[in-house]
Short mmCIF file of C-alpha atoms and ligand atoms in Angstrom, two decimals:
data_model
loop_
_atom_site.label_atom_id
_atom_site.label_comp_id
_atom_site.label_asym_id
_atom_site.label_seq_id
_atom_site.Cartn_x
_atom_site.Cartn_y
_atom_site.Cartn_z
CA MET A 83 62.45 147.41 109.42
CA GLY A 84 65.03 144.63 109.38
CA LYS A 85 65.02 141.33 107.54
CA LEU A 86 64.22 137.81 108.65
CA ILE A 87 66.20 134.62 108.09
CA ILE A 88 64.26 131.43 108.78
CA PHE A 89 65.87 128.03 109.38
CA SER A 90 63.63 124.96 109.48
CA ALA A 91 64.49 121.26 109.39
CA PRO A 92 63.68 117.93 110.95
CA SER A 93 65.13 117.77 114.47
CA GLY A 94 68.76 116.61 114.32
CA ALA A 95 69.47 117.85 110.78
CA GLY A 96 71.89 120.45 112.16
CA LYS A 97 69.82 123.61 112.27
CA SER A 98 71.16 124.85 115.61
CA THR A 99 74.75 124.12 114.55
CA LEU A 100 74.30 126.12 111.34
CA VAL A 101 72.44 128.96 113.05
CA GLN A 102 75.30 129.30 115.57
CA HIS A 103 77.78 129.47 112.70
CA VAL A 104 75.80 132.13 110.86
CA LEU A 105 75.38 134.21 114.03
CA LYS A 106 79.18 134.47 114.25
CA GLN A 107 79.60 135.94 110.77
CA PRO A 108 80.71 139.54 110.97
CA GLY A 109 78.61 141.98 108.97
CA PHE A 110 75.35 140.01 108.97
CA ASN A 111 74.08 141.89 112.02
CA LEU A 112 71.83 139.01 113.06
CA ALA A 113 70.17 138.33 116.39
CA PHE A 114 68.55 135.03 117.36
CA SER A 115 64.80 135.02 117.97
CA ILE A 116 64.41 133.29 121.33
CA SER A 117 61.26 131.21 121.14
CA ALA A 118 58.91 130.34 123.96
CA THR A 119 58.31 126.67 124.70
CA SER A 120 56.32 124.58 127.15
CA ARG A 121 58.88 121.78 127.12
CA PRO A 122 61.34 121.57 130.03
CA PRO A 123 64.98 122.72 129.65
CA ARG A 124 67.37 120.10 128.22
CA GLY A 125 71.10 119.74 128.97
CA GLN A 126 72.75 123.11 129.55
CA GLU A 127 69.82 125.21 128.32
CA VAL A 128 69.17 128.46 130.18
CA ASP A 129 65.86 130.34 130.39
CA GLY A 130 66.04 133.47 128.24
CA ARG A 131 69.03 132.18 126.23
CA GLU A 132 67.94 129.12 124.19
CA TYR A 133 64.24 129.53 125.01
CA TYR A 134 61.79 131.27 127.30
CA PHE A 135 60.59 128.23 129.25
CA LEU A 136 56.89 128.60 130.13
CA SER A 137 54.37 126.36 131.83
CA ALA A 138 51.53 125.08 129.66
CA ASP A 139 49.21 127.58 131.39
CA GLU A 140 51.53 130.53 130.79
CA PHE A 141 51.82 129.49 127.14
CA ARG A 142 48.03 129.28 126.77
CA ASP A 143 47.63 132.75 128.34
CA LYS A 144 49.99 134.25 125.78
CA ILE A 145 48.11 132.54 122.94
CA ALA A 146 44.85 134.01 124.26
CA ARG A 147 46.38 137.49 124.42
CA GLY A 148 47.59 137.28 120.81
CA GLU A 149 51.25 137.60 121.84
CA PHE A 150 52.52 135.04 119.30
CA LEU A 151 53.52 135.78 115.72
CA GLU A 152 53.13 132.03 115.23
CA TYR A 153 53.03 128.93 117.42
CA GLU A 154 52.75 125.17 116.90
CA GLU A 155 52.32 122.06 118.98
CA VAL A 156 55.48 120.59 117.42
CA TYR A 157 55.40 117.38 119.48
CA ALA A 158 52.47 116.01 121.46
CA GLY A 159 51.93 118.32 124.44
CA CYS A 160 54.97 120.50 123.58
CA PHE A 161 54.19 123.99 122.34
CA TYR A 162 56.73 126.28 120.68
CA GLY A 163 56.11 129.82 119.48
CA THR A 164 57.65 133.08 118.35
CA LEU A 165 56.70 136.08 120.46
CA ARG A 166 55.91 139.27 118.55
CA SER A 167 57.94 141.09 121.21
CA GLU A 168 61.08 139.18 120.12
CA VAL A 169 60.98 140.49 116.57
CA GLU A 170 60.18 144.00 117.82
CA ARG A 171 63.07 143.86 120.32
CA ILE A 172 65.58 142.81 117.64
CA TRP A 173 64.41 145.29 115.01
CA ALA A 174 64.42 148.08 117.60
CA ALA A 175 68.10 147.27 118.13
CA GLY A 176 68.65 147.72 114.36
CA GLN A 177 69.36 144.02 113.73
CA ASN A 178 68.04 141.31 111.42
CA VAL A 179 66.23 138.34 112.97
CA ILE A 180 67.25 134.70 112.62
CA PHE A 181 64.71 131.98 113.51
CA ASP A 182 65.10 128.28 114.33
CA VAL A 183 61.51 127.05 114.01
CA ASP A 184 59.67 123.94 112.84
CA VAL A 185 58.62 123.61 109.19
CA LYS A 186 55.07 124.90 109.66
CA GLY A 187 56.20 127.84 111.79
CA GLY A 188 58.85 128.69 109.20
CA LEU A 189 56.35 128.75 106.34
CA ASN A 190 53.92 130.73 108.49
CA ILE A 191 56.52 133.47 109.09
CA LYS A 192 57.48 133.45 105.40
CA ARG A 193 53.80 133.91 104.45
CA GLN A 194 53.50 136.92 106.75
CA TYR A 195 56.68 138.67 105.62
CA GLY A 196 57.16 137.62 101.97
CA ASP A 197 60.27 139.04 100.33
CA GLN A 198 61.46 140.51 103.62
CA ALA A 199 62.14 136.93 104.75
CA LEU A 200 64.52 134.21 103.49
CA ALA A 201 63.29 130.70 104.30
CA ILE A 202 66.00 128.00 104.33
CA PHE A 203 65.28 124.29 104.76
CA ILE A 204 68.10 122.17 106.19
CA ALA A 205 67.91 118.53 105.06
CA PRO A 206 69.89 115.62 106.50
CA PRO A 207 71.73 113.44 103.94
CA SER A 208 69.39 110.55 104.90
CA LEU A 209 67.07 109.44 107.69
CA GLU A 210 69.78 107.00 108.87
CA VAL A 211 72.24 109.84 109.32
CA LEU A 212 69.56 111.89 111.07
CA GLU A 213 68.99 109.10 113.58
CA ARG A 214 72.74 108.76 114.17
CA ARG A 215 73.05 112.48 114.85
CA LEU A 216 70.16 112.48 117.31
CA ARG A 217 71.69 109.53 119.17
CA GLY A 218 75.13 111.18 119.08
CA ARG A 219 73.75 114.43 120.48
CA ALA A 220 72.58 112.38 123.47
CA THR A 221 70.12 115.00 124.71
CA ASP A 222 66.88 113.08 124.18
CA SER A 223 65.50 109.82 125.54
CA PRO A 224 65.14 106.88 123.11
CA GLU A 225 61.38 107.58 123.04
CA LYS A 226 61.89 111.24 122.15
CA ILE A 227 64.40 110.25 119.45
CA ALA A 228 61.89 107.79 117.98
CA GLU A 229 59.21 110.51 117.98
CA ARG A 230 61.54 112.93 116.19
CA ILE A 231 62.59 110.35 113.57
CA GLY A 232 58.95 109.40 113.09
CA LYS A 233 58.11 113.00 112.23
CA ALA A 234 61.12 113.64 110.00
CA GLU A 235 59.74 112.05 106.84
CA TYR A 236 56.58 114.15 107.07
CA GLU A 237 58.68 117.27 107.64
CA MET A 238 60.91 116.54 104.63
CA ALA A 239 57.85 116.88 102.38
CA PHE A 240 57.73 120.62 103.20
CA ALA A 241 61.18 121.31 101.70
CA PRO A 242 59.98 122.43 98.22
CA ARG A 243 57.94 125.26 99.76
CA PHE A 244 61.06 126.93 101.16
CA ASP A 245 63.15 129.45 99.22
CA HIS A 246 66.21 127.12 99.40
CA THR A 247 67.16 123.66 100.62
CA ILE A 248 70.67 122.94 101.89
CA VAL A 249 71.73 119.35 102.53
CA ASN A 250 73.86 119.27 105.68
CA ASP A 251 76.27 116.47 104.78
CA ARG A 252 79.79 117.85 105.24
CA LEU A 253 79.40 120.55 107.85
CA GLU A 254 81.95 122.96 106.33
CA ASP A 255 80.17 122.81 102.95
CA ALA A 256 76.76 123.47 104.49
CA GLN A 257 78.19 126.34 106.56
CA ARG A 258 79.68 127.94 103.46
CA GLU A 259 76.45 127.50 101.46
CA VAL A 260 74.15 129.02 104.07
CA ALA A 261 76.51 131.94 104.69
CA GLU A 262 76.59 132.66 100.95
CA LEU A 263 72.78 132.52 100.62
CA ILE A 264 72.36 134.93 103.51
CA ARG A 265 75.07 137.25 102.25
CA GLN A 266 73.33 137.50 98.86
CA PHE A 267 69.92 138.03 100.46
CA LEU A 268 71.10 140.77 102.81
CA LEU A 269 72.90 142.52 99.96
CA ASN A 270 70.23 142.28 97.27
CA GLY A 271 67.05 140.76 98.65
P1 LIG B 35 68.94 120.49 115.14
O1 LIG B 35 69.14 121.86 115.71
O2 LIG B 35 68.51 120.52 113.70
O3 LIG B 35 68.06 119.61 115.97
P2 LIG B 35 71.77 120.07 115.86
O4 LIG B 35 72.42 121.28 115.31
O5 LIG B 35 71.59 119.97 117.34
O6 LIG B 35 70.37 119.77 115.11
O7 LIG B 35 72.61 118.82 115.34
C1 LIG B 35 72.32 117.48 115.74
C2 LIG B 35 73.65 116.75 116.06
O8 LIG B 35 74.36 116.51 114.83
C3 LIG B 35 74.58 117.55 116.95
O9 LIG B 35 75.22 116.67 117.84
C4 LIG B 35 75.57 118.18 115.95
O10 LIG B 35 76.83 118.42 116.55
C5 LIG B 35 75.66 117.13 114.86
N1 LIG B 35 75.90 117.68 113.50
C6 LIG B 35 75.39 118.81 112.95
N2 LIG B 35 75.80 118.96 111.66
C7 LIG B 35 76.57 117.87 111.38
C8 LIG B 35 77.30 117.44 110.20
N3 LIG B 35 77.29 118.13 109.06
N4 LIG B 35 77.97 116.29 110.30
C9 LIG B 35 77.98 115.57 111.45
N5 LIG B 35 77.34 115.92 112.58
C10 LIG B 35 76.63 117.05 112.56
P1 LIG B 36 63.84 121.35 120.29
O1 LIG B 36 62.92 120.73 121.30
O2 LIG B 36 64.75 120.34 119.64
O3 LIG B 36 64.58 122.54 120.81
O4 LIG B 36 62.94 121.93 119.12
C1 LIG B 36 61.98 121.12 118.52
C2 LIG B 36 61.43 121.78 117.30
O5 LIG B 36 60.70 122.97 117.66
C3 LIG B 36 62.50 122.22 116.30
O6 LIG B 36 62.05 121.83 115.01
C4 LIG B 36 62.49 123.72 116.44
O7 LIG B 36 62.90 124.34 115.25
C5 LIG B 36 61.02 123.98 116.74
N1 LIG B 36 60.80 125.32 117.29
C6 LIG B 36 61.58 126.00 118.16
N2 LIG B 36 61.07 127.22 118.40
C7 LIG B 36 59.94 127.33 117.65
C8 LIG B 36 58.98 128.37 117.45
O8 LIG B 36 59.05 129.46 118.01
N3 LIG B 36 57.95 128.10 116.63
C9 LIG B 36 57.83 126.91 115.99
N4 LIG B 36 56.79 126.77 115.17
N5 LIG B 36 58.71 125.91 116.14
C10 LIG B 36 59.76 126.11 116.96
#
């Protein structure tokens, strides 16, 4: 069985940016766990690449059939979840799994897999910077941005329950720190 690397953070902290960086590192042998979501595609997102985009009914059916390792209603009416089949697919290919999930989902996966999993919390330098990044990304409406900022403070309170917290201030520093944590974990953990 492979290992699991979990990234959680308030939206806009830079999780996706850091996950993309880590996926490029040679030798880590990581594959991204594509989550299912009931929210519509955003920007250039493609079904089966960033997410499996499901209708609310399809999502509910999969919940009822026990197909999710974990799922959460991350924002009102928007469900996100990790399919058991994703982890099985990646392990069957002999790779380690990397997750980009919300704070509760991240801790849920950590609880199920213990020392086989490394749970990393990505923190923004401040809520002001977080808001600036969300506006700069320009993928969400002002209402969605306000909802995400509103939730960020609550999400920050989960940081101490993760194995490590990395503050994503200067991107190159954060990239180096996460790569080093993962390197150590894959070698020794
Ligand atoms: P998340 O996946 O956590 O929602 P993203 O990775 O999409 O966040 O990052 C949010 C925005 O902030 C993006 O536009 C990204 O390019 C930018 N960003 C990420 N890390 C940094 C950083 N260290 N400094 C400045 N901008 C950053
Ligand atoms: P976004 O809409 O910005 O892509 O994601 C919103 C939030 O949902 C992020 O915090 C992201 O990490 C989280 N998320 C994405 N996939 C999953 C998942 O499978 N499970 C859980 N619990 N959260 C997820």
